[in-house]
Amino acid sequence: MPPSDPHNRDLTPESAAPTDIAPLGRDTVPAHERTADEEKAMADWDAIAADPDFKSLLASKARFIVPATVFFLAYYLALPILVGWFPNLMTKEAFGGLNWAYVFAFSQFIMAWVVAFLYVAAAAGWDKQAAALLAKFRK
Amino acid sequence: MSSTLPLAVAQQSHTALFMFMAFVAATLVITYFSARKSSGSAGYFAAGRRITGWQNGLAVAGDYMSAASFLGIAGMIAFKGYDGFMYSVGFLVAYLTVLLIVAEPLRNAGKYTMADVLAYRLSPRPVRALASLSTLTVSTFYMIAQMVGAGALVKLLLPGVSYEVAVAGVGVLMIVYVVFGGMLATTWVQIIKAVLLMCGTLFLSVLVLKHFNFDISKFFDAISHVPVKSADGTVVTKDFLQPGLVYGAAVNPWGPLDLISLGLALIGGTAGLPHILIRFYTVPDAKTARVSVVWAMLIIGAFYIMTTFLGFGAATILTPENIVVGGKPTDNMAAPLLAHFLGGEVFFAFISAVAFATILAVVAGLTISASTSFAHDFYSNVLHHGKETKPGEEVLVARITAFVVGAIAIFLAIKLQTVNVAFLVGLAFAVAASANLPVIVLSIFWRRFNTAGAVTGLAVGLVASIVLIIISPSVMSLDGKGLINATPLFPLKNPGIVSIPLGFLAAIIATLCTREPAAEARFTEMEVRANTGLGAEKAVSH
């Protein structure tokens, strides 16, 4: 039944074409069934990898991802370390009857959300860099 | 309150059953429509790669928020206070590993399974065979834990339904979703369940706060004065905001180290859980994968903050000594009993129905990850060298596998009825963190990484996790609670702190001992793909 059929009261979005699998003996294989070796000729991978714009894209990603990962791992592991081995420190009252252990644990949620939003903001820039890079090689 | 409750539960079992049936009916309608469209491999395994960001975010959250976290964490906080909260924190922060390190490269360089990324530049057959074994191990162990939990829960919530009927019912439904509806139906089951779960949790949290007249300081004041009956029968007041009631050095000298080990398994394991990773193949591109992780983080974070309201709410409003079913303290019932006390019969029935929907959705997600991996990695690529002998064969094999996996899970869950299988969830996270994560990370970021490293890393991570769990206090104990009545040989319940470094070390050492120029040569192509999305699979158009 085609999706435009007015009697088709289907709730879910259309998912796949009926023939997205390669029949036996067909010459051209759909894109999603090609193996890596068959796609070797699809682009000049080495030329893209050698491009200074690609190198600056990688560097820009590393500049964010490496410190961000080190930071969130350290911030997260500090919680069990402090709670486990320094309970006297963590059970001191922070404010309003709450102790530091609870405040620090709660702050992990805020930390995770903030790092995620910073990542998304940074990644929008990488999307633009990648698009510009690919446009250079498309012509 | 505790004396009248079992009667009330029995009376209300019909309402809960009715609500659960409504959920089942809605999901079966979706399965029917999905079944007519999930044709072809990308349709069946990856929902045609047409799931949107927020939909996939809800589905990831749905796959992740299991009954173990909904009922288990609320119960743990209700009985042990702060230390249960540590799970909630780990479950959310874990998604930073997924977002920053794994999701986008995986989406750009893979097709249907996590093994695709490994097979991209390594020798496909040995790598896929082991990755498939690891996926099946994680999925089936996790699934058995969920199904045994489902059966036990039914006995508490619906006294009219037997353990065997409940397990078989859950098993048959998950087989129907996965065999007929594929990834599309499974995704929609997750989405509906996530919405129901969030609504139920939110409403219950509001009721808890209303009980304290929306005065947070009054709430926290109550949490720091929870009456707990000690072993000799006297009631002492405990501060549930104080850490250490479970993992404190005063309770167990290995406790603090165990807590760190647990944290490592949570933040490393989530990024290696096959049923979470395959979700990123259902979206059109890496950008949508990224958006969906952020949606999932918002939902999961809000959910785990609310579980603390449920847990602390149960601790303060009900108090631990009243969270009792059939005369025994039952921590899994903390949230349902709280719902009964604050929201009445109908809300209790709703929360019970949501708990079942949760189990059902999670086992369906696990089944499709196991069957996809078996069909795509093992059958098509290991046995048949990546060629289909008949069109549609891979999907057919996946459907048969889903049926077999479901049948085995029903059988084992009924056989293991009386066994405490909670350690299987820990095992699933440990295997994911120690076997899957090291090889995924090294394969994406290390040019020199090769097949020998991947095979050794997967094998050592898998074996180390299983062996350390078997000799840990979760399985070996002298108090009769474990499977083996012996003194544990390994002091920690969570093996992550040993098994994760072992998995990484094994992969690195085996790589350094061998050379594979072909794998290194293909790294350039993979690096370009992973970082630009060039050549990544797009949504299936029509």
XYZ file of C-alpha atoms in Angstrom:
681
model
C 0.000 0.000 0.000
C 1.580 3.334 -0.979
C 1.999 5.820 1.845
C -0.224 8.362 0.073
C -3.209 6.004 0.294
C -5.896 7.916 2.244
C -7.155 4.676 3.797
C -3.747 3.832 5.144
C -4.074 4.943 8.751
C -0.541 4.078 9.567
C 0.922 5.622 12.717
C 4.586 4.946 12.092
C 6.810 6.712 9.572
C 7.746 4.918 6.367
C 10.891 2.958 7.056
C 12.332 1.278 4.033
C 11.933 0.774 0.361
C 10.817 -2.755 -0.491
C 13.984 -3.532 -2.438
C 16.890 -2.207 -0.467
C 18.611 -5.572 -0.554
C 20.696 -6.652 -3.531
C 19.030 -9.419 -5.510
C 21.320 -12.151 -6.774
C 23.098 -11.274 -9.956
C 22.294 -7.563 -9.888
C 25.288 -5.550 -10.992
C 25.097 -2.519 -8.767
C 24.789 -3.083 -5.068
C 22.863 -0.507 -2.982
C 25.145 1.900 -1.143
C 24.479 0.447 2.253
C 25.566 -3.035 1.171
C 28.946 -2.108 -0.226
C 31.943 -3.356 1.690
C 34.833 -1.109 2.583
C 36.981 -2.493 -0.217
C 34.270 -1.867 -2.810
C 34.065 1.739 -1.677
C 37.799 2.313 -1.844
C 37.358 4.169 -5.111
C 34.496 6.293 -3.849
C 36.745 9.101 -2.660
C 40.433 9.875 -2.532
C 40.720 9.136 1.155
C 44.445 9.840 1.334
C 44.065 13.239 -0.292
C 41.326 14.227 2.173
C 43.360 12.940 5.099
C 46.376 14.955 3.945
C 44.375 18.164 3.543
C 45.303 20.847 6.092
C 41.600 21.540 6.715
C 41.086 17.906 7.737
C 44.074 18.105 10.035
C 42.732 21.263 11.658
C 39.310 19.570 12.051
C 40.948 16.680 13.905
C 43.008 19.054 16.018
C 39.956 21.128 16.859
C 38.049 18.006 17.930
C 40.948 16.766 20.032
C 41.282 20.154 21.713
C 37.742 19.802 23.036
C 37.241 16.067 23.474
C 40.481 15.179 25.282
C 40.256 17.809 28.049
C 36.479 17.326 28.351
C 36.896 13.567 28.792
C 39.689 13.949 31.335
C 37.592 16.513 33.196
C 34.382 14.480 33.388
C 36.219 11.291 34.382
C 38.092 13.132 37.135
C 34.984 14.952 38.348
C 32.973 11.730 38.370
C 35.601 9.529 40.050
C 36.212 12.194 42.682
C 32.729 11.417 44.032
C 33.265 7.760 45.043
C 36.824 8.542 46.176
C 35.734 11.403 48.458
C 32.621 9.620 49.699
C 34.464 6.351 50.268
C 37.678 7.491 51.889
C 36.891 10.945 53.244
C 33.403 10.512 54.709
C 34.118 13.025 57.498
C 34.748 15.720 54.942
C 31.684 14.875 52.869
C 29.191 14.643 55.725
C 29.807 18.261 56.745
C 26.834 20.500 56.168
C 27.025 22.515 52.970
C 23.872 24.636 53.260
C 20.227 24.283 54.195
C 20.726 20.982 56.016
C 22.328 19.364 52.965
C 25.737 17.737 53.261
C 28.545 18.008 50.721
C 28.080 14.390 49.636
C 24.566 15.108 48.375
C 25.471 18.466 46.857
C 28.448 16.967 45.016
C 26.401 14.004 43.763
C 23.650 16.338 42.554
C 26.223 18.569 40.856
C 27.244 15.561 38.729
C 23.904 15.814 36.925
C 24.460 19.495 36.199
C 28.049 18.762 35.125
C 26.919 16.042 32.682
C 24.312 18.302 31.097
C 26.686 21.267 30.824
C 29.459 19.179 29.203
C 26.893 17.698 26.798
C 25.654 21.136 25.729
C 29.198 22.463 25.330
C 29.961 19.438 23.164
C 26.911 20.037 20.976
C 27.890 23.685 20.545
C 31.443 22.720 19.581
C 30.226 19.950 17.277
C 28.096 22.399 15.283
C 31.356 24.103 14.314
C 32.931 20.775 13.321
C 29.908 19.997 11.121
C 30.541 23.230 9.214
C 34.271 22.490 8.894
C 33.549 18.972 7.625
C 30.970 20.224 5.110
C 33.390 22.830 3.760
C 36.127 20.219 3.519
C 33.946 17.764 1.592
C 32.714 20.525 -0.728
C 36.339 21.121 -1.792
C 36.670 17.515 -2.900
C 33.255 17.135 -4.501
C 33.872 19.201 -7.639
C -0.783 0.244 56.494
C 1.424 -2.765 55.959
C -1.221 -5.138 57.260
C -3.981 -3.965 54.904
C -1.817 -3.705 51.843
C -1.702 -7.266 50.502
C -5.508 -7.305 50.385
C -5.585 -4.049 48.473
C -2.990 -5.392 46.050
C -5.111 -8.443 45.297
C -8.203 -6.343 44.668
C -6.385 -4.017 42.352
C -4.616 -6.631 40.262
C -7.390 -6.429 37.651
C -6.924 -2.703 37.117
C -3.181 -3.173 36.674
C -3.732 -6.077 34.318
C -6.192 -4.028 32.286
C -3.749 -1.108 31.968
C -0.950 -3.452 30.988
C -3.200 -5.019 28.338
C -3.887 -1.554 26.915
C -0.121 -1.032 26.543
C 0.228 -4.443 24.891
C -2.627 -3.693 22.484
C -1.113 -0.346 21.460
C 2.303 -1.873 20.869
C 0.831 -4.766 18.869
C -0.952 -2.312 16.562
C 2.391 -0.595 15.970
C 4.061 -3.953 15.386
C 1.413 -4.776 12.782
C 2.088 -1.574 10.846
C 5.855 -1.897 11.265
C 5.814 -5.473 10.004
C 4.436 -4.344 6.664
C 7.258 -1.887 6.195
C 10.327 -3.362 7.817
C 11.502 -4.932 4.613
C 15.129 -5.291 3.656
C 18.082 -5.358 6.003
C 18.258 -1.640 6.759
C 14.504 -1.633 7.356
C 14.548 -4.595 9.700
C 17.828 -3.978 11.558
C 17.961 -0.179 11.564
C 14.332 0.970 11.141
C 15.284 2.323 7.716
C 17.603 4.833 9.444
C 14.666 7.218 9.550
C 14.181 7.637 13.293
C 14.455 11.310 14.318
C 16.679 12.714 17.041
C 14.100 13.096 19.818
C 12.484 9.762 18.936
C 15.804 7.990 19.195
C 16.606 9.891 22.384
C 13.409 8.559 23.942
C 14.171 5.083 22.605
C 17.729 5.117 24.011
C 16.327 6.235 27.358
C 13.647 3.546 27.109
C 16.231 0.862 26.412
C 18.305 2.037 29.358
C 15.763 2.732 32.107
C 15.124 -0.860 33.076
C 12.876 -2.102 35.857
C 16.087 -2.711 37.780
C 16.728 1.018 37.861
C 13.104 2.085 38.277
C 12.199 -0.298 41.100
C 15.700 -1.362 42.159
C 17.271 2.057 42.696
C 14.148 3.500 44.330
C 14.177 0.479 46.657
C 17.874 0.749 47.378
C 17.538 4.422 48.306
C 14.458 3.626 50.412
C 16.436 1.093 52.446
C 20.017 2.350 52.296
C 19.716 6.022 51.468
C 22.544 7.915 49.809
C 24.548 4.953 48.438
C 21.686 4.026 46.108
C 21.966 7.531 44.652
C 25.490 6.640 43.470
C 23.959 4.349 40.840
C 21.750 7.166 39.573
C 24.764 9.447 39.142
C 26.800 6.808 37.282
C 23.950 5.929 34.930
C 23.747 9.509 33.666
C 27.436 10.501 33.580
C 28.022 7.311 31.538
C 26.337 9.012 28.593
C 29.205 11.474 28.319
C 31.395 8.531 27.268
C 28.772 7.635 24.672
C 28.420 11.228 23.436
C 32.055 12.339 23.404
C 33.802 9.171 22.315
C 31.631 6.502 20.728
C 28.334 7.627 19.148
C 29.390 9.628 16.112
C 32.349 7.569 14.837
C 30.253 4.445 15.339
C 27.376 5.887 13.300
C 29.688 7.067 10.530
C 31.677 3.871 10.120
C 29.136 1.126 10.772
C 26.031 -0.486 9.372
C 24.046 -2.523 11.877
C 26.220 -3.714 14.753
C 29.135 -2.620 16.895
C 31.273 -5.272 15.153
C 30.925 -3.360 11.860
C 33.269 -0.700 13.203
C 35.839 -3.316 14.197
C 35.526 -5.284 10.965
C 35.999 -2.090 8.991
C 39.774 -2.257 8.968
C 40.536 -5.483 10.811
C 40.238 -9.033 9.562
C 36.447 -9.418 9.617
C 35.820 -13.053 10.482
C 37.736 -13.534 13.763
C 36.777 -10.053 14.990
C 33.091 -10.510 14.203
C 32.980 -13.992 15.694
C 34.266 -12.719 19.051
C 32.277 -9.477 18.989
C 29.153 -11.513 18.302
C 29.949 -13.856 21.191
C 30.436 -10.885 23.499
C 27.169 -9.286 22.306
C 25.222 -12.504 22.829
C 26.746 -12.908 26.297
C 25.862 -9.390 27.393
C 22.358 -9.519 25.887
C 21.311 -12.937 27.173
C 22.674 -12.432 30.705
C 21.008 -9.063 30.970
C 17.788 -10.482 29.519
C 17.655 -13.408 31.967
C 18.103 -10.982 34.861
C 15.222 -8.880 33.525
C 12.914 -11.852 32.953
C 13.532 -13.415 36.354
C 12.844 -9.959 37.781
C 9.626 -9.772 35.762
C 8.410 -13.093 37.118
C 9.231 -12.158 40.704
C 7.505 -8.815 40.287
C 4.315 -10.396 38.987
C 4.033 -12.506 42.109
C 4.101 -9.309 44.160
C 1.955 -7.055 41.999
C -0.551 -9.483 40.492
C -0.992 -12.349 42.908
C -3.429 -13.988 40.475
C -0.784 -14.560 37.791
C 1.864 -17.230 38.312
C 5.607 -16.785 37.778
C 5.668 -19.131 34.784
C 2.732 -17.423 33.050
C 4.318 -14.002 33.561
C 7.708 -15.050 32.186
C 6.171 -16.855 29.213
C 3.878 -13.905 28.512
C 6.724 -11.390 28.522
C 8.821 -13.759 26.381
C 6.120 -14.369 23.777
C 5.325 -10.651 23.444
C 8.964 -9.703 22.977
C 9.309 -12.437 20.329
C 6.266 -11.033 18.481
C 7.639 -7.467 18.525
C 11.083 -8.448 17.323
C 10.256 -11.243 14.861
C 7.464 -9.363 13.090
C 8.140 -5.700 13.741
C 11.938 -5.580 13.713
C 13.789 -2.490 14.853
C 10.956 -0.106 13.944
C 8.431 -1.804 16.229
C 11.027 -2.231 18.980
C 11.864 1.467 18.776
C 8.212 2.516 19.123
C 7.719 0.139 22.046
C 10.660 1.910 23.732
C 9.280 5.361 22.964
C 5.814 4.617 24.397
C 7.304 2.960 27.440
C 9.704 5.862 28.068
C 6.832 8.357 27.943
C 4.670 6.263 30.312
C 7.579 5.748 32.698
C 8.421 9.455 32.775
C 4.760 10.392 33.381
C 4.412 7.883 36.210
C 7.681 8.907 37.857
C 6.951 12.612 37.512
C 3.471 12.286 39.025
C 4.766 10.192 41.908
C 7.570 12.717 42.559
C 5.047 15.555 42.644
C 2.929 13.572 45.105
C 5.994 13.081 47.319
C 6.760 16.813 47.275
C 3.082 17.613 47.889
C 3.211 15.420 50.963
C 5.849 17.823 52.282
C 3.813 20.842 51.108
C 6.433 21.461 48.401
C 8.868 22.474 51.116
C 12.216 21.004 50.040
C 13.943 21.784 53.324
C 11.202 19.933 55.217
C 11.705 16.981 52.854
C 15.474 16.901 53.412
C 14.974 17.312 57.120
C 12.796 14.190 57.099
C 15.407 12.305 55.053
C 18.018 12.952 57.726
C 15.749 11.443 60.417
C 14.545 8.101 59.066
C 13.472 5.587 61.719
C 15.122 2.219 61.059
C 14.468 -0.915 63.065
C 17.770 -2.516 63.987
C 18.398 -6.241 64.402
C 17.524 -6.281 68.121
C 14.138 -4.688 67.458
C 14.884 -1.192 68.733
C 14.149 1.702 66.417
C 17.052 4.034 65.719
C 16.996 7.235 63.687
C 19.372 7.242 60.737
C 20.461 10.041 58.438
C 19.743 8.759 54.929
C 21.726 11.611 53.384
C 24.888 10.185 54.921
C 26.928 8.067 52.526
C 28.302 4.690 53.477
C 25.325 2.579 54.576
C 26.265 0.048 51.838
C 29.704 0.922 50.550
C 31.143 2.630 53.615
C 34.528 1.479 54.914
C 32.877 0.901 58.296
C 30.434 -1.624 56.771
C 32.953 -3.387 54.539
C 36.675 -2.516 54.291
C 36.545 -3.179 50.531
C 33.441 -0.977 50.137
C 35.029 2.240 48.866
C 37.089 0.351 46.292
C 33.972 -1.571 45.220
C 32.153 1.729 44.737
C 34.900 3.014 42.428
C 34.877 -0.292 40.566
C 31.112 0.017 40.125
C 31.522 3.562 38.842
C 34.096 2.458 36.256
C 31.842 -0.347 35.022
C 28.908 2.064 34.677
C 30.714 4.838 32.789
C 32.668 2.378 30.612
C 29.987 -0.262 30.179
C 27.206 1.942 28.860
C 29.303 2.843 25.810
C 29.781 -0.883 25.157
C 26.212 -2.123 25.649
C 25.206 -3.596 22.275
C 21.503 -2.789 22.619
C 22.331 0.886 23.204
C 24.946 1.081 20.435
C 22.687 -0.347 17.705
C 20.228 2.502 18.382
C 22.674 4.904 16.704
C 22.240 3.067 13.403
C 18.518 3.878 13.322
C 19.072 7.604 12.720
C 19.945 9.222 9.363
C 23.372 10.617 10.282
C 25.943 11.298 12.995
C 24.466 14.702 13.767
C 21.106 13.123 14.584
C 22.906 10.475 16.648
C 24.477 13.309 18.651
C 21.133 15.071 19.108
C 19.560 11.819 20.244
C 22.216 11.286 22.937
C 21.489 14.758 24.301
C 17.732 14.041 24.366
C 18.479 10.748 26.093
C 20.682 12.540 28.652
C 17.953 15.038 29.493
C 15.364 12.280 29.945
C 17.665 9.876 31.798
C 19.012 12.631 34.064
C 15.529 13.850 34.973
C 14.447 10.246 35.557
C 17.320 9.402 37.908
C 16.885 12.625 39.884
C 13.237 11.660 40.312
C 14.129 8.106 41.415
C 15.823 9.720 44.397
C 12.549 11.486 45.232
C 10.777 8.135 45.017
C 13.423 6.384 47.113
C 13.770 9.106 49.750
C 9.991 9.562 49.624
C 9.452 5.882 50.409
C 12.077 6.057 53.167
C 10.468 9.046 54.860
C 6.739 8.635 54.164
C 6.452 4.851 54.386
C 9.665 4.193 56.395
C 11.644 1.015 55.601
C 9.869 -1.147 58.153
C 6.570 -0.720 56.291
C 7.935 -1.656 52.850
C 6.942 -5.234 53.416
C 5.148 -7.799 51.284
C 4.073 -11.085 52.824
C 5.996 -10.289 55.998
C 9.332 -9.794 54.221
C 11.101 -6.470 53.517
C 10.917 -6.093 49.729
C 12.982 -3.217 48.383
C 11.673 -3.626 44.809
C 8.203 -2.714 46.069
C 9.205 0.668 47.508
C 7.993 2.674 44.496
C 4.714 0.733 43.918
C 3.820 0.849 47.628
C 4.584 4.561 47.754
C 2.299 5.048 44.745
C -0.415 3.100 46.548
C -0.097 5.164 49.703
C 0.024 8.573 48.001
C -2.016 8.040 44.835
C -4.476 5.318 45.706
C -5.520 2.137 43.993
C -5.628 3.335 40.395
C -2.234 5.002 40.523
C -0.770 1.876 42.103
C -2.173 -0.118 39.200
C -0.718 2.372 36.733
C 2.765 2.184 38.281
C 2.587 -1.616 38.269
C 1.583 -1.645 34.611
C 4.442 0.760 33.801
C 6.877 -1.593 35.552
C 5.791 -4.435 33.266
C 5.894 -2.259 30.175
C 9.444 -1.365 31.198
C 10.558 -4.969 31.467
C 8.875 -5.852 28.200
C 10.493 -3.002 26.286
C 13.975 -3.675 27.663
C 13.890 -7.392 26.838
C 12.651 -6.589 23.322
C 15.610 -4.236 22.850
C 18.017 -6.901 24.097
C 16.497 -9.549 21.829
C 16.893 -7.474 18.701
C 20.519 -6.650 19.534
C 21.294 -10.340 20.049
C 19.527 -11.473 16.882
C 21.000 -8.669 14.747
C 24.491 -9.548 15.895
C 24.025 -13.252 15.301
C 22.507 -12.822 11.835
C 24.697 -9.978 10.584
C 28.013 -10.761 12.272
C 28.049 -14.487 12.737
C 25.789 -15.982 10.093
C 26.303 -13.602 7.156
C 29.870 -12.504 7.737
C 31.608 -15.290 9.618
C 29.897 -18.303 8.066
C 29.065 -16.893 4.638
C 31.899 -14.402 4.069
C 29.553 -11.432 3.799
C 27.497 -12.735 0.871
C 23.799 -13.523 0.954
C 23.017 -16.706 -0.937
C 19.350 -15.744 -1.138
C 17.834 -12.265 -0.950
C 16.473 -11.513 2.500
C 18.400 -14.359 4.075
C 20.056 -12.198 6.737
C 16.701 -10.863 7.946
C 15.215 -14.363 7.933
C 18.108 -15.646 10.054
C 17.653 -12.714 12.454
C 13.944 -13.522 12.835
C 14.684 -17.181 13.544
C 17.409 -16.154 16.021
C 15.023 -13.803 17.832
C 12.590 -16.688 18.200
C 15.289 -19.044 19.507
C 16.795 -16.435 21.863
C 13.328 -15.692 23.234
C 12.558 -19.364 23.771
C 15.892 -19.966 25.542
C 15.353 -16.893 27.742
C 11.873 -18.108 28.789
C 13.257 -21.561 29.574
C 16.226 -20.265 31.605
C 14.163 -17.660 33.444
C 11.721 -20.367 34.585
C 14.593 -22.697 35.562
C 16.405 -19.956 37.504
C 13.246 -18.811 39.324
C 14.663 -19.245 42.822
C 18.199 -18.053 42.061
C 19.311 -14.532 42.899
C 20.386 -13.326 39.456
C 20.990 -9.656 40.249
C 24.717 -10.196 39.617
C 23.941 -10.843 35.917
C 23.259 -7.125 35.372
C 26.647 -6.304 36.888
C 28.169 -8.958 34.667
C 26.607 -7.432 31.551
C 28.058 -4.003 32.381
C 31.445 -5.529 33.258
C 31.679 -7.444 29.963
C 30.584 -4.378 28.012
C 33.197 -2.193 29.728
C 36.051 -4.721 29.712
C 35.604 -6.463 26.346
C 33.619 -4.158 24.039
C 34.732 -0.670 25.066
C 38.530 -1.192 24.773
C 38.367 -2.594 21.248
C 35.853 0.029 20.057
C 37.954 2.898 21.399
C 41.298 1.522 20.179
C 39.885 0.689 16.769
C 38.554 4.246 16.304
C 41.559 6.143 17.649
C 44.714 4.026 17.260
C 46.192 3.561 13.797
C 48.492 0.761 14.899
C 45.594 -1.347 16.357
C 45.140 -4.721 14.646
C 43.182 -7.980 14.525
C 45.317 -9.809 17.079
C 44.746 -6.938 19.520
C 40.986 -6.911 18.973
C 40.586 -10.672 19.328
C 42.785 -10.812 22.442
C 41.124 -7.761 23.997
C 37.623 -9.145 23.471
C 38.539 -12.600 24.744
C 40.467 -11.413 27.807
C 37.847 -8.805 28.737
C 35.038 -11.355 28.420
C 36.788 -14.136 30.349
C 38.188 -11.811 33.042
C 34.731 -10.336 33.757
C 33.031 -13.736 33.957
C 35.741 -15.357 36.094
C 36.012 -12.405 38.504
C 32.223 -12.344 38.969
C 32.137 -16.101 39.620
C 34.787 -15.811 42.368
C 33.268 -12.593 43.783
C 30.973 -12.275 46.827
C 27.979 -11.978 44.431
C 28.289 -15.656 43.500
C 30.522 -17.132 46.205
C 29.353 -16.516 49.742
C 29.085 -18.370 53.005
C 25.720 -16.954 54.051
C 23.821 -19.144 51.580
C 22.746 -16.203 49.382
C 25.224 -16.956 46.579
C 25.198 -19.693 43.962
C 28.375 -21.230 45.389
C 28.724 -21.811 49.119
C 32.367 -20.875 49.613
C 34.609 -18.032 50.746
C 34.886 -15.551 47.861
C 38.335 -15.498 46.246
C 37.919 -11.939 44.955
C 36.826 -9.305 47.487
C 34.865 -6.940 45.190
C 31.339 -7.429 43.860
C 32.172 -5.270 40.840
C 35.128 -6.531 38.791
C 35.517 -3.389 36.624
C 38.558 -1.936 38.372
C 40.552 -5.066 37.459
C 38.835 -6.341 34.304
C 38.694 -3.032 32.388
C 42.474 -2.400 32.598
C 43.015 -6.087 31.752
C 40.887 -5.727 28.597
C 42.792 -2.606 27.498
C 46.198 -4.088 28.348
C 45.507 -7.357 26.515
C 44.406 -5.477 23.393
C 47.440 -3.175 23.484
C 50.040 -5.881 24.205
C 48.739 -8.262 21.528
C 48.762 -5.386 19.035
C 52.340 -4.455 19.848
C 53.452 -8.082 19.431
C 52.104 -8.323 15.876
C 52.020 -6.201 12.723
C 49.173 -5.880 10.247
C 49.990 -3.326 7.536
C 46.571 -3.750 5.854
C 44.746 -2.687 9.009
C 47.002 0.333 9.408
C 46.530 1.281 5.758
C 42.735 1.324 6.106
C 42.897 3.564 9.178
C 43.153 6.683 7.007
C 39.888 5.860 5.251
C 38.166 5.111 8.522
C 39.436 8.298 10.129
C 38.079 10.375 7.249
C 34.733 8.583 7.414
C 34.424 8.803 11.186
C 35.173 12.511 11.256
C 33.414 13.763 8.138
C 30.563 11.298 7.638
C 31.648 10.809 4.024
C 30.260 7.530 2.700
C 28.164 6.937 5.818
C 24.868 5.230 5.289
C 21.964 7.540 4.783
C 18.315 7.002 5.517
C 16.653 4.568 3.137
C 14.604 6.626 0.715
C 11.587 5.441 -1.184
